[in-house]
Structure formats: C-alpha cells, structure tokens
Short mmCIF file of C-alpha atoms in Angstrom, two decimals:
data_model
loop_
_atom_site.label_atom_id
_atom_site.label_comp_id
_atom_site.label_asym_id
_atom_site.label_seq_id
_atom_site.Cartn_x
_atom_site.Cartn_y
_atom_site.Cartn_z
CA MET A 26 97.19 95.65 72.34
CA LYS A 27 95.68 92.74 70.43
CA VAL A 28 94.91 93.03 66.71
CA ASP A 29 92.30 90.82 65.07
CA VAL A 30 92.02 91.07 61.29
CA SER A 31 89.06 89.54 59.44
CA GLU A 32 87.60 90.04 55.97
CA SER A 33 85.12 92.64 57.17
CA LYS A 34 86.98 94.57 59.84
CA ILE A 35 90.06 95.13 61.96
CA THR A 36 89.54 95.04 65.74
CA LEU A 37 92.01 96.49 68.20
CA ASP A 38 91.71 95.49 71.87
CA TYR A 39 93.71 97.72 74.22
CA GLY A 40 93.09 95.44 77.20
CA LYS A 41 91.61 98.09 79.48
CA VAL A 42 89.30 101.07 79.25
CA TYR A 43 90.95 104.48 79.29
CA PHE A 44 89.67 107.98 78.59
CA SER A 45 91.41 108.47 75.27
CA LYS A 46 91.51 110.07 71.85
CA VAL A 47 92.50 108.57 68.49
CA THR A 48 94.75 109.85 65.72
CA ILE A 49 94.99 108.08 62.35
CA THR A 50 97.91 108.33 59.93
CA PRO A 51 97.11 106.18 56.86
CA ASP A 52 99.56 104.76 54.37
CA GLN A 53 99.43 105.94 50.75
CA GLU A 54 97.14 103.10 49.71
CA ASN A 55 94.39 104.31 52.11
CA VAL A 56 94.64 108.07 51.56
CA GLY A 57 91.27 109.22 50.21
CA ARG A 58 89.43 106.08 51.32
CA ALA A 59 86.16 106.27 53.25
CA ILE A 60 86.26 104.11 56.36
CA THR A 61 84.07 103.51 59.39
CA ILE A 62 85.54 103.55 62.88
CA LYS A 63 83.77 102.35 66.01
CA LEU A 64 84.97 103.01 69.55
CA ARG A 65 83.37 100.92 72.28
CA GLU A 66 83.67 100.13 75.96
CA SER A 67 81.87 96.81 75.83
CA SER A 68 83.09 93.61 74.21
CA GLN A 69 79.73 93.47 72.44
CA PRO A 70 80.09 94.56 68.80
CA ASP A 71 76.93 96.70 68.89
CA PRO A 72 75.67 99.31 71.38
CA LEU A 73 74.18 97.86 74.54
CA PRO A 74 70.40 98.26 74.40
CA SER A 75 68.79 101.03 76.42
CA THR A 76 65.98 99.80 78.64
CA GLY A 77 64.74 103.08 80.13
CA PRO A 78 63.87 106.66 79.20
CA GLU A 79 67.54 107.67 79.15
CA LYS A 80 70.27 106.18 76.99
CA ILE A 81 72.58 103.71 78.69
CA GLY A 82 75.88 105.31 79.72
CA VAL A 83 78.11 102.57 78.29
CA ARG A 84 79.98 104.34 75.51
CA TYR A 85 79.81 103.48 71.82
CA LEU A 86 80.76 105.80 68.97
CA GLU A 87 80.55 105.21 65.22
CA GLU A 88 82.15 107.68 62.80
CA ASN A 89 82.44 107.65 59.01
CA ILE A 90 85.54 109.53 57.85
CA THR A 91 87.57 110.00 54.70
CA LEU A 92 91.25 109.44 55.30
CA ARG A 93 93.57 112.21 54.24
CA LYS A 94 97.32 112.43 53.93
CA GLY A 95 99.05 112.98 57.23
CA SER A 96 97.55 112.65 60.69
CA GLN A 97 93.94 113.36 61.57
CA GLU A 98 92.22 113.14 64.92
CA LEU A 99 88.96 111.24 65.15
CA PRO A 100 86.25 113.75 66.10
CA LEU A 101 84.56 113.11 69.44
CA PRO A 102 81.30 114.57 70.77
CA VAL A 103 81.52 118.07 72.24
CA ALA A 104 80.43 116.67 75.61
CA ASP A 105 83.72 114.79 75.78
CA LYS A 106 85.52 118.11 76.26
CA ARG A 107 83.94 118.60 79.68
CA LEU A 108 86.52 119.39 82.40
CA MET A 109 89.35 118.84 79.92
CA PRO A 110 92.06 121.44 79.24
CA ALA A 111 92.35 122.72 75.68
CA SER A 112 95.82 121.18 75.46
CA ILE A 113 94.24 117.71 75.68
CA GLY A 114 90.76 118.25 74.28
CA ALA A 115 88.00 115.69 74.11
CA VAL A 116 88.49 112.17 75.45
CA MET A 117 86.04 109.29 75.80
CA PRO A 118 86.28 105.94 77.54
CA PHE A 119 86.82 102.94 75.30
CA ARG A 120 88.75 99.71 75.07
CA TYR A 121 88.02 98.48 71.55
CA ILE A 122 88.40 100.02 68.09
CA ASP A 123 86.74 98.49 65.02
CA ILE A 124 87.90 99.67 61.58
CA TYR A 125 85.83 98.91 58.46
CA GLY A 126 87.03 99.60 54.92
CA TRP A 127 90.78 99.54 55.39
CA LYS A 128 92.66 98.36 52.32
CA GLY A 129 95.74 96.18 52.41
CA GLU A 130 98.02 95.44 55.29
CA PHE A 131 97.33 97.11 58.64
CA SER A 132 100.05 98.13 61.06
CA GLU A 133 99.78 99.50 64.59
CA LYS A 134 101.77 102.53 63.44
CA PHE A 135 98.74 103.75 61.46
CA ILE A 136 96.73 104.48 64.59
CA LYS A 137 97.70 106.23 67.81
CA VAL A 138 95.66 106.17 71.00
CA GLU A 139 96.52 108.70 73.71
CA PHE A 140 94.90 108.40 77.12
CA SER A 141 94.48 111.02 79.80
CA ARG A 142 95.21 110.55 83.49
CA SER A 143 96.28 112.81 86.32
CA SER A 144 99.93 113.81 86.23
CA LYS A 145 99.95 113.01 89.95
CA TYR A 146 99.03 109.38 89.41
CA GLU A 147 101.69 106.87 90.36
CA ASN A 148 100.85 103.34 91.40
CA ARG A 149 102.88 103.41 94.60
CA GLY A 150 100.52 101.35 96.72
CA VAL A 151 100.65 97.78 95.45
CA ILE A 152 99.00 94.76 97.06
CA SER A 153 99.08 91.14 95.94
CA PHE A 154 97.90 87.91 97.50
CA SER A 155 98.98 84.30 96.91
CA GLY A 156 97.88 80.92 98.11
CA GLY A 157 94.57 79.83 96.68
CA GLN A 158 91.32 80.83 95.02
CA THR A 159 90.42 83.53 97.55
CA ALA A 160 93.80 85.16 97.01
CA ASP A 161 93.36 85.03 93.24
CA GLU A 162 89.88 86.58 93.40
CA LEU A 163 91.07 89.38 95.67
CA ASN A 164 93.86 90.08 93.19
CA ARG A 165 91.32 90.40 90.39
CA ILE A 166 89.28 92.88 92.39
CA LEU A 167 92.40 94.84 93.32
CA GLU A 168 93.43 95.07 89.67
CA LEU A 169 89.93 96.32 88.84
CA THR A 170 89.91 99.01 91.51
CA SER A 171 93.53 100.04 90.95
CA HIS A 172 92.91 100.68 87.27
CA THR A 173 89.68 102.46 88.16
CA LEU A 174 91.63 105.00 90.21
CA GLU A 175 94.10 105.54 87.39
CA ALA A 176 91.65 105.80 84.50
CA THR A 177 89.04 107.95 86.24
CA SER A 178 91.67 110.54 87.20
CA PHE A 179 91.58 111.75 83.57
CA ALA A 180 90.14 115.18 84.45
CA GLY A 181 92.51 115.93 87.31
CA VAL A 182 89.63 115.80 89.81
CA PHE A 183 87.52 112.92 91.11
CA VAL A 184 84.37 112.73 88.99
CA ASP A 185 81.30 110.54 89.35
CA GLY A 186 81.72 108.88 85.97
CA ASP A 187 81.61 109.61 82.26
CA ARG A 188 77.91 110.40 81.97
CA GLU A 189 77.87 113.47 84.21
CA ARG A 190 81.61 114.12 84.69
CA LEU A 191 81.02 116.03 87.91
CA PRO A 192 82.58 115.76 91.35
CA TYR A 193 80.14 114.57 94.01
CA GLU A 194 80.97 114.40 97.70
CA ALA A 195 80.23 110.72 98.38
CA ASP A 196 81.95 109.59 95.19
CA ALA A 197 84.94 111.78 96.00
CA TYR A 198 85.27 110.39 99.52
CA ILE A 199 85.47 106.76 98.41
CA ASN A 200 87.77 107.75 95.56
CA MET A 201 89.96 109.68 98.01
CA LEU A 202 90.36 106.75 100.41
CA GLY A 203 91.44 104.49 97.56
CA TRP A 204 93.69 107.19 96.10
CA PHE A 205 95.53 107.61 99.41
CA ALA A 206 96.02 103.84 99.69
CA SER A 207 97.16 103.44 96.08
CA VAL A 208 98.83 106.73 95.15
CA GLY A 209 99.40 108.71 98.32
CA ASP A 210 99.04 112.03 96.51
CA VAL A 211 97.06 114.84 98.14
CA THR A 212 96.81 117.23 95.18
CA VAL A 213 93.91 115.60 93.35
CA PRO A 214 91.83 114.99 96.50
CA ARG A 215 92.29 118.59 97.60
CA ARG A 216 91.55 119.97 94.15
CA THR A 217 88.31 117.97 94.22
CA PHE A 218 87.50 119.18 97.72
CA GLU A 219 88.03 122.81 96.70
CA TYR A 220 85.75 122.29 93.69
CA LEU A 221 83.02 120.93 95.96
CA VAL A 222 83.36 123.86 98.34
CA LYS A 223 82.34 126.06 95.41
CA HIS A 224 79.91 123.61 93.79
CA PRO A 225 78.17 121.50 96.47
CA SER A 226 75.57 118.94 95.44
CA TRP A 227 72.04 118.29 96.69
CA PRO A 228 71.86 115.11 98.84
CA THR A 229 71.61 115.79 102.57
CA GLU A 230 73.98 112.93 103.37
CA TRP A 231 76.59 114.23 100.94
CA GLN A 232 77.24 117.27 103.18
CA ALA A 233 78.76 115.03 105.87
CA HIS A 234 81.08 113.49 103.30
CA MET A 235 82.96 116.79 103.06
CA ILE A 236 83.67 116.47 106.78
CA PHE A 237 84.78 112.87 106.21
CA MET A 238 87.08 114.03 103.41
CA ALA A 239 88.64 116.76 105.55
CA TRP A 240 89.34 114.30 108.36
CA ALA A 241 90.77 111.70 105.96
CA ASP A 242 93.08 114.38 104.56
CA TYR A 243 94.30 115.20 108.08
CA LEU A 244 94.91 111.55 108.96
CA GLN A 245 96.86 111.08 105.74
CA THR A 246 98.89 114.30 105.79
CA GLY A 247 98.91 115.66 109.33
CA ASP A 248 98.43 119.11 107.76
CA ILE A 249 96.45 121.22 110.21
CA LYS A 250 96.41 124.23 107.86
CA PHE A 251 93.98 122.57 105.46
CA LEU A 252 91.56 121.88 108.32
CA ARG A 253 91.88 125.43 109.57
CA LYS A 254 91.27 126.88 106.11
CA HIS A 255 87.93 125.09 105.73
CA TYR A 256 86.85 124.87 109.37
CA ASP A 257 84.05 127.44 109.23
CA TRP A 258 82.63 125.87 106.07
CA LEU A 259 82.73 122.42 107.65
CA LYS A 260 80.80 123.74 110.64
CA THR A 261 78.06 124.90 108.27
CA LEU A 262 78.03 121.53 106.49
CA SER A 263 77.62 119.70 109.79
CA LEU A 264 73.93 120.74 109.74
CA GLY A 265 74.07 121.56 113.41
CA GLU A 266 71.76 124.45 112.56
CA ALA A 267 69.25 122.10 110.95
CA ILE A 268 68.00 120.14 113.96
CA SER A 269 64.20 120.46 113.90
CA GLU A 270 61.67 120.34 116.73
CA SER A 271 61.75 116.54 116.40
CA GLY A 272 65.33 116.56 117.64
CA MET A 273 66.51 115.22 114.26
CA VAL A 274 67.44 116.78 110.94
CA ASP A 275 64.34 117.09 108.78
CA VAL A 276 65.45 118.31 105.36
CA THR A 277 61.97 119.66 104.61
CA LYS A 278 62.31 122.11 107.49
CA ILE A 279 65.78 123.50 106.84
CA SER A 280 65.54 127.28 106.94
CA PRO A 281 65.95 129.41 103.80
CA GLU A 282 68.90 131.11 105.50
CA LEU A 283 70.74 127.82 105.98
CA LYS A 284 69.94 126.70 102.44
CA GLU A 285 71.52 129.91 101.18
CA LYS A 286 74.59 129.35 103.35
CA LEU A 287 74.93 125.79 102.02
CA LYS A 288 75.14 127.14 98.44
CA VAL A 289 73.19 124.19 97.03
CA THR A 290 71.56 125.14 93.72
CA TYR A 291 69.21 122.12 93.64
CA PRO A 292 66.60 121.42 96.34
CA LEU A 293 68.19 119.54 99.22
CA GLY A 294 66.91 116.00 99.62
CA ASP A 295 67.69 112.74 101.39
CA ILE A 296 69.20 110.05 99.18
CA VAL A 297 69.94 107.00 101.43
CA ASP A 298 71.21 105.09 98.39
CA TRP A 299 71.16 105.40 94.62
CA PRO A 300 69.39 104.48 92.47
CA PRO A 301 66.20 104.24 94.59
CA SER A 302 65.81 100.55 93.71
CA GLN A 303 68.93 99.86 95.79
CA ARG A 304 67.41 101.10 99.08
CA ASP A 305 66.03 97.71 100.16
CA GLY A 306 62.57 99.22 100.45
CA HIS A 307 63.70 102.01 102.79
CA GLU A 308 60.81 104.30 103.73
CA MET A 309 61.75 107.86 102.77
CA LEU A 310 60.35 109.74 105.75
CA ALA A 311 61.05 113.32 106.80
CA ASN A 312 62.98 112.27 109.92
CA ASN A 313 65.17 109.71 108.18
CA THR A 314 67.32 107.27 110.16
CA VAL A 315 70.04 106.90 107.54
CA THR A 316 70.28 110.64 106.89
CA ASN A 317 70.55 111.37 110.59
CA ALA A 318 73.15 108.64 111.05
CA PHE A 319 75.33 110.52 108.56
CA VAL A 320 74.65 113.77 110.44
CA TYR A 321 75.62 112.00 113.68
CA MET A 322 78.91 110.81 112.20
CA GLY A 323 79.52 114.30 110.86
CA PHE A 324 79.13 115.67 114.40
CA LYS A 325 81.58 113.06 115.72
CA ARG A 326 84.17 113.95 113.11
CA MET A 327 83.64 117.67 113.70
CA ALA A 328 84.42 117.09 117.38
CA ASP A 329 87.67 115.40 116.30
CA ILE A 330 88.49 118.28 113.95
CA ALA A 331 87.72 120.89 116.59
CA HIS A 332 90.02 119.09 119.04
CA ALA A 333 92.81 118.95 116.46
CA LEU A 334 92.45 122.71 115.98
CA GLY A 335 92.34 123.45 119.69
CA GLU A 336 88.72 124.60 119.49
CA GLU A 337 87.66 122.89 122.71
CA SER A 338 84.34 124.71 123.13
CA ASP A 339 83.37 123.56 119.63
CA ARG A 340 84.56 120.08 120.46
CA SER A 341 82.19 119.97 123.43
CA ARG A 342 79.35 121.40 121.35
CA PHE A 343 79.73 118.85 118.55
CA SER A 344 80.11 115.99 121.04
CA ASP A 345 76.89 117.14 122.71
CA LEU A 346 75.14 117.40 119.34
CA ALA A 347 76.19 113.83 118.51
CA SER A 348 75.11 112.35 121.84
CA GLY A 349 71.89 114.37 121.79
CA LEU A 350 70.98 113.20 118.30
CA LYS A 351 71.68 109.58 119.19
CA SER A 352 69.56 109.87 122.34
CA VAL A 353 66.64 111.19 120.31
CA MET A 354 67.05 108.48 117.68
CA ASP A 355 67.24 105.77 120.34
CA VAL A 356 63.81 106.91 121.55
CA LYS A 357 62.06 107.90 118.33
CA VAL A 358 63.38 105.58 115.61
CA LYS A 359 63.91 102.31 117.43
CA GLY A 360 61.33 99.59 117.14
CA GLN A 361 60.05 97.43 119.97
CA ASP A 362 62.92 95.04 119.34
CA GLY A 363 65.44 97.83 119.95
CA VAL A 364 66.58 97.99 116.32
CA TYR A 365 66.41 101.19 114.28
CA VAL A 366 63.51 101.54 111.85
CA ASP A 367 63.70 103.75 108.76
CA GLY A 368 62.49 106.94 110.45
CA ILE A 369 59.92 108.47 112.75
CA GLY A 370 56.59 106.76 112.05
CA SER A 371 58.06 103.74 110.26
CA THR A 372 57.71 100.09 111.19
CA HIS A 373 60.13 98.95 108.48
CA THR A 374 63.86 98.37 108.84
CA SER A 375 65.87 98.45 105.65
CA ALA A 376 69.35 96.97 105.41
CA HIS A 377 70.63 100.56 105.39
CA SER A 378 68.96 101.33 108.72
CA LEU A 379 70.98 98.41 110.06
CA PHE A 380 74.43 98.84 108.54
CA ILE A 381 74.83 102.63 108.35
CA PRO A 382 74.31 103.11 112.13
CA LEU A 383 76.47 100.01 112.65
CA ALA A 384 79.34 101.48 110.63
CA PHE A 385 79.09 104.75 112.56
CA GLY A 386 79.22 103.16 116.02
CA MET A 387 75.61 103.95 116.89
CA VAL A 388 74.58 100.39 117.72
CA ASP A 389 74.83 99.64 121.43
CA ASN A 390 76.68 96.49 122.46
CA SER A 391 73.45 95.02 123.82
CA GLN A 392 71.86 95.28 120.36
CA ARG A 393 74.86 94.45 118.19
CA GLY A 394 74.14 90.73 118.04
CA ASP A 395 70.53 91.29 116.96
CA VAL A 396 71.55 93.84 114.33
CA LEU A 397 74.21 91.56 112.89
CA LYS A 398 71.78 88.63 112.81
CA ARG A 399 69.17 90.68 110.97
CA LEU A 400 71.80 92.03 108.62
CA ALA A 401 72.97 88.50 107.80
CA THR A 402 69.34 87.59 107.05
CA LYS A 403 69.05 90.60 104.74
CA ILE A 404 72.17 89.51 102.86
CA GLU A 405 70.82 85.96 102.59
CA SER A 406 67.61 87.35 101.07
CA TYR A 407 69.79 88.71 98.24
CA ASP A 408 71.39 85.28 97.79
CA GLY A 409 74.57 86.44 99.48
CA GLY A 410 74.90 89.63 97.44
CA PHE A 411 74.96 93.22 98.58
CA PRO A 412 71.54 94.51 99.68
CA GLY A 413 72.51 98.06 98.70
CA SER A 414 74.38 99.74 95.87
CA VAL A 415 78.08 99.81 95.01
CA PHE A 416 78.25 103.10 96.94
CA THR A 417 76.89 101.86 100.26
CA ALA A 418 79.04 98.72 99.98
CA GLN A 419 81.73 100.92 101.56
CA TYR A 420 79.75 101.32 104.77
CA LEU A 421 78.36 97.80 104.91
CA LEU A 422 81.87 96.36 104.70
CA GLU A 423 83.19 98.83 107.28
CA GLY A 424 80.39 97.93 109.67
CA LEU A 425 80.96 94.20 109.29
CA PHE A 426 84.74 94.32 109.68
CA GLU A 427 84.54 96.69 112.66
CA SER A 428 82.05 94.31 114.30
CA GLY A 429 84.31 91.29 113.88
CA GLU A 430 82.23 89.78 111.07
CA ASP A 431 85.26 89.42 108.81
CA ASP A 432 84.12 86.14 107.26
CA LEU A 433 80.79 87.59 106.18
CA ALA A 434 82.49 90.73 104.87
CA LEU A 435 84.93 88.71 102.77
CA ALA A 436 82.15 86.46 101.46
CA LEU A 437 80.24 89.57 100.39
CA MET A 438 83.26 91.01 98.62
CA LEU A 439 83.74 87.81 96.65
CA ASN A 440 80.10 86.86 96.11
CA LYS A 441 79.18 85.53 92.65
CA THR A 442 75.65 86.92 92.46
CA GLU A 443 74.60 89.81 90.24
CA ARG A 444 75.25 92.10 93.19
CA GLY A 445 79.02 92.13 93.55
CA TRP A 446 82.36 92.90 91.94
CA MET A 447 82.82 89.39 90.58
CA ASN A 448 79.72 89.98 88.44
CA MET A 449 81.36 93.04 86.88
CA LEU A 450 84.46 90.98 86.17
CA ASN A 451 82.91 87.70 85.05
CA LYS A 452 79.87 88.97 83.14
CA TYR A 453 81.23 92.18 81.62
CA ASP A 454 85.04 91.74 81.75
CA ALA A 455 85.16 95.10 83.55
CA THR A 456 88.41 96.99 83.90
CA ILE A 457 86.82 100.00 85.67
CA THR A 458 84.15 99.67 88.34
CA HIS A 459 80.60 100.28 87.18
CA GLU A 460 78.01 102.70 88.49
CA ALA A 461 75.74 99.83 89.54
CA TRP A 462 76.19 96.13 90.20
CA ASP A 463 74.52 95.27 86.91
CA VAL A 464 72.90 97.04 83.97
CA GLN A 465 69.50 95.75 85.12
CA PHE A 466 69.74 97.83 88.31
CA LYS A 467 70.34 101.21 86.60
CA TYR A 468 69.16 101.71 83.04
CA ASN A 469 71.45 104.71 82.35
CA GLU A 470 74.51 103.48 84.22
CA ASP A 471 78.02 104.22 83.02
CA TRP A 472 80.97 101.88 83.42
CA THR A 473 83.44 104.43 84.77
CA HIS A 474 82.36 105.03 88.37
CA ALA A 475 85.05 105.11 91.06
CA TRP A 476 82.41 105.12 93.79
CA GLY A 477 82.39 101.38 93.16
CA ALA A 478 86.08 101.08 94.09
CA ALA A 479 85.65 100.52 97.85
CA PRO A 480 87.99 97.47 97.90
CA ALA A 481 90.90 99.80 97.09
CA ASN A 482 90.67 101.07 100.66
CA ILE A 483 88.82 98.23 102.39
CA ILE A 484 91.46 95.61 101.57
CA PRO A 485 94.49 97.47 102.99
CA ARG A 486 92.56 98.83 105.98
CA PHE A 487 90.62 95.76 107.05
CA ILE A 488 92.17 92.64 105.51
CA LEU A 489 95.82 93.66 105.79
CA GLY A 490 94.87 95.80 108.79
CA VAL A 491 97.26 98.67 108.04
CA ASN A 492 95.89 101.99 109.31
CA ALA A 493 97.14 105.37 110.46
CA THR A 494 96.34 105.84 114.15
CA ALA A 495 97.78 109.36 114.39
CA PRO A 496 97.69 112.24 111.89
CA GLY A 497 100.24 112.04 109.10
CA TRP A 498 100.98 108.39 109.88
CA ALA A 499 103.13 109.40 112.85
CA ARG A 500 101.73 106.24 114.42
CA TRP A 501 100.18 103.34 112.57
CA GLU A 502 99.07 99.79 113.19
CA ILE A 503 99.24 96.35 111.64
CA LYS A 504 96.22 94.31 112.65
CA PRO A 505 95.60 91.59 110.05
CA SER A 506 92.12 90.18 109.67
CA LYS A 507 91.35 86.66 110.79
CA VAL A 508 90.32 85.91 107.18
CA LEU A 509 93.89 86.46 105.99
CA LYS A 510 94.77 82.77 105.77
CA PHE A 511 97.11 83.13 102.82
CA SER A 512 100.17 85.20 101.98
CA ALA A 513 100.27 88.84 100.95
CA LYS A 514 102.73 91.51 99.89
CA ALA A 515 102.01 95.22 100.06
CA LYS A 516 103.47 98.66 99.73
CA ILE A 517 101.44 101.35 101.51
CA PRO A 518 102.25 105.01 100.74
CA THR A 519 102.64 107.44 103.64
CA PRO A 520 104.08 110.99 103.82
CA HIS A 521 107.19 109.40 105.38
CA GLY A 522 107.73 106.88 102.60
CA LEU A 523 106.45 103.44 101.74
CA ILE A 524 105.49 100.82 104.28
CA ASP A 525 106.80 97.56 102.82
CA ILE A 526 105.10 94.54 104.35
CA VAL A 527 105.04 90.79 103.71
CA TYR A 528 102.59 88.37 105.32
CA ASP A 529 104.22 84.94 105.00
CA TYR A 530 101.41 82.55 105.83
CA PRO A 531 103.30 79.22 105.49
CA LYS A 532 106.05 80.45 107.84
CA ARG A 533 103.60 82.41 110.04
CA LYS A 534 105.77 85.52 109.85
CA ILE A 535 105.19 89.19 109.11
CA LEU A 536 108.12 91.17 107.73
CA PHE A 537 107.73 94.93 107.51
CA SER A 538 109.53 98.25 107.31
CA VAL A 539 108.76 101.21 109.56
CA PRO A 540 109.52 104.53 107.80
CA LYS A 541 111.56 107.16 109.62
CA GLY A 542 109.41 109.50 111.67
CA THR A 543 106.81 106.85 112.45
CA VAL A 544 106.06 104.23 115.09
CA ALA A 545 104.26 100.99 114.24
CA GLU A 546 102.10 98.86 116.49
CA LEU A 547 101.51 95.20 115.68
CA SER A 548 98.27 93.90 117.19
CA LEU A 549 97.64 90.16 117.23
CA ASN A 550 95.20 88.29 119.46
CA HIS A 551 94.80 91.17 121.94
CA ARG A 552 98.60 91.49 122.21
CA SER A 553 100.43 94.60 121.00
CA LEU A 554 104.07 95.27 120.19
CA GLN A 555 105.61 98.60 119.18
CA PHE A 556 108.34 99.01 116.56
CA LYS A 557 110.65 101.91 115.78
CA PRO A 558 111.91 102.84 112.28
CA GLY A 559 113.74 100.06 110.46
CA ARG A 560 113.04 96.58 109.15
CA HIS A 561 111.41 94.04 111.42
CA GLU A 562 110.22 90.46 111.56
CA ALA A 563 107.47 89.24 113.85
CA VAL A 564 105.73 85.95 114.53
CA TRP A 565 102.30 85.90 112.91
CA ASP A 566 100.37 84.34 115.76
CA ILE A 567 97.19 83.07 114.11
CA GLN A 568 94.40 81.51 116.12
#
C-alpha cells in the first residue's frame, strides 16, 4: 500500500482492485470528527462521466461519517451484499481510498481493508516469460488475468462483473478455463454450473456453453459422475429439438414446450456478441450463422460426452445432428465465394461469421485460406485490434492458433489499439479485465469482468502448448507455438500434481516433470516423443 499525504487529503493506493470492505479505528484526536471518505476503482479523483442512459459501472463511493471511539465499518450500498454471506457482508471493488478532514498524523493502523475471495483460490498455475519486449508484455497480461481470476472469485461463484453480479454461461466458461489453468480447483466451477442449471440465462448461444463447461470439467477431472448427473439436462440444452423447417435453429420458432423445458425466464434471443456495437455489423437474421455454429459445436461436444458415458446411440444421433446442420449451412448460408454469410438471406459476412465457424472446425480445408485472408483484412480494418468484443476474443484466438496463424494471434493479443488488453493496461492501469475494450464501446461497462480474461487459458494452451489429451490429464501434450522465441517457466495444475516446465530458448532445451499417473507427449515439427512420470530434458528443435 502507498500512502500520499497532502494538505487537503490522504490517499491510499492498494495497488490492485479487490472486492473489499473498510473498517476505521481513529486515534483519540480524531474521535468525534466529521470526515469524508471516497472509495474508487479508477485513478481519476472524480467519478468517470456517464455517457449513456445508464450510469457507468466503474465504482466510486463518497461517504460523510463522524468518527466514533473504537472500530466502525464504512457503510456500503445494499446492492453490495448481493451473493455475499452474512458473515462477510457487503463488499465493493476499489483500489484507492481518499480521506478528507483527518487531523494530525495518519498511520496505516487506523484503517483496515478486508477483501473477499474464494477460499478455494490458490495461485498454483504460474507462468512467466523472459527475453525481450514480447515476453514482458505477455507477463503484464498474465498478471492482469491472474489477478482477475482471484479478485472476481469474491462471491464463491463465477459472476459476470460487479454491475449485475450474476453467473452467465459464456462468462463462466471463459472464467472456468482460466481457473483450471491457474488454480486447478473444481469446486467453484461446479458450484457455478449448478447455479446455472437452476438459473439459466437468455442468449441462445449461451446454452451451448453449458455443454462446453461440462466437457471442460471432464477433461480436467476425468470424473464421469458429473457428466452422468447432468447428461439429460445437457441433451435439452443442445437444442436438438429446436431445428426448424429451414434445417437450422431459428430461435423465433422454438416451441413453447421446449422453452418451458429450458427454464429461461427471459425471452430467448440470439446474441452473437455484446454489446451490439461489437458485432462488426452482423445481420441479426432468424437463421443466424453464428448462433448455429454454437449449436453445431454443442452437438459435437454432446457426441463426445455420449461416447464417454457409453451412450453410443446418442453419440450417433448427435454426430448426425452436427453433420446435418453443417450440410444445411454449407448450402444455405454460404455466399458465392464459399464463405459463410451472416444467415439465410444475408449477403454480408461479419468477422464473427468468419472466426466462430473457424474456431469450431466448420471451415473446409479448401476454404480455410480464403477465410483467413478475409479475417486478416477484417483485423486490419480495425487497425490491428480485435473486430469483436473481449468475450469473442476467446474464439478468434482459438481459431487463429488452431489454423496455424500464431503470429497474427500473438499480434492481436499484444496490439496497442483501443481494442486490446494493452489498452486496458496502458490507458486505465487495469488490474482486473474490463467488460469492454474501452469505455467508449460500452457506456455502462464495469471494470471487473472475467470474461475478458481469455489469455489466462490461451497462453498455456496455445503459446506454451500444454493441453490435456485424455480426461483427467491421464495423457497430455507439450506442443509449443512457433511464436515462442523466448524463454518461459510454468507450473500447470492437474489432478495428479503440478506440471513443472521450463522452455530454455538460448539453450534450445525444454525441461519438464511428468506427474505420476500421466503420460506426456512432446510434439515438435511433426515429430512426437512420449515420456513417463519423472523429470525429463528434451531438445527444443525450433525451425
């Protein structure tokens, strides 16, 4: 904590934003004095201006209190009690405290700040890079996303941010992937999943994210019982019952019976991206390409889940649903150039109609080059920044890395435009990822949104190339990206213990541990080697 004392005020800077509460215990000289206390997220001394019909979500609180003998807790708004147990009470996100009216010397012992985080949080997964500017910038982003996972666990479930404080499926999925890579705990992800089973949200695409979460849980834990418990619900969420006469899911034609089964209290609707300004002009048509791409991937994952559970007839059914949906889309939502348009009847192709199908393996090899070229042009039109929101950055990066466009993916991650993580860091000194790339893109945004923490999972999975290839990490791979031209150290949590790995770029070596009960596969330049439990050293053959 830094303390700055001036004639008019005392400012305390705690270095990072946490969801916290404040208790004051004044000395005798200040008992009975009226003071003003301000809590704020931003480094700006005054509230950030609101530019839309709803107040900006960046927190600022000003309270006038009279100090009394003993300890007193600074009152927080009632809304700050949401999802919090009575034993903790209200907490709000802030980094700075300004105190006006204090008399005499000030000591840190006069004020206590207590922050809330999940009891399951432990920073077990640690990654650091060295060897140049790119390494340094990746470290900054990793610090941002790592603290995001810690601070936003304050309620014991994954929430969408301070403004709403509600679990949402897409937010929870990205949070979960980062949580597994950084913490390795399954309790908070499952608690969030169980909440969403009871309280699903409205976007059509969000339903598939529950399937994604269930599969991610199985890959991380190898626990078949969790899949079995929720299997029937996941089948409903797959929207296999929602295929319309067009051969695609049309949310406007979902039957009342299915809506009731889905338990959604708000009208179902396609979202594509959020806010709407981040859709790259996507045409919101009834038979929506992006929505149906998510449905397609949900079918693919349901086939995997059915196979894991030994439900082979269901596996065949979901595989057929996936291939059937893709066949329809290849006919009805592809333009004359063979690239997907935004939906049936559209002639427009948004960035999302390019990268969402790409990420989900829907782009045929014959079209991949054209799609990647058009996607690169889209990115250029945003001056090298992300053409979508912080949420869809997850899928754009996945699609690029999986297509071998590692250089473009890394350039996007580190871009210095207003549409990237470096903007959050350089312009706003962020310590938690924001809801949007910049305040100008979402007038009511909050600064506590873990759906912006994609690098927490993208970096270990695609730059370090460490991934589970069998449930519960029984088998896993090391396949470093071609952009890793500097050194790295990492600890990756698994149910069998930590994977400890060092990428020594100057010596062109990789040193790593294989936990007991697992087998590792090192893949370099189309050559694979398998390693049993123990410590190993391998030549890092870089082309």
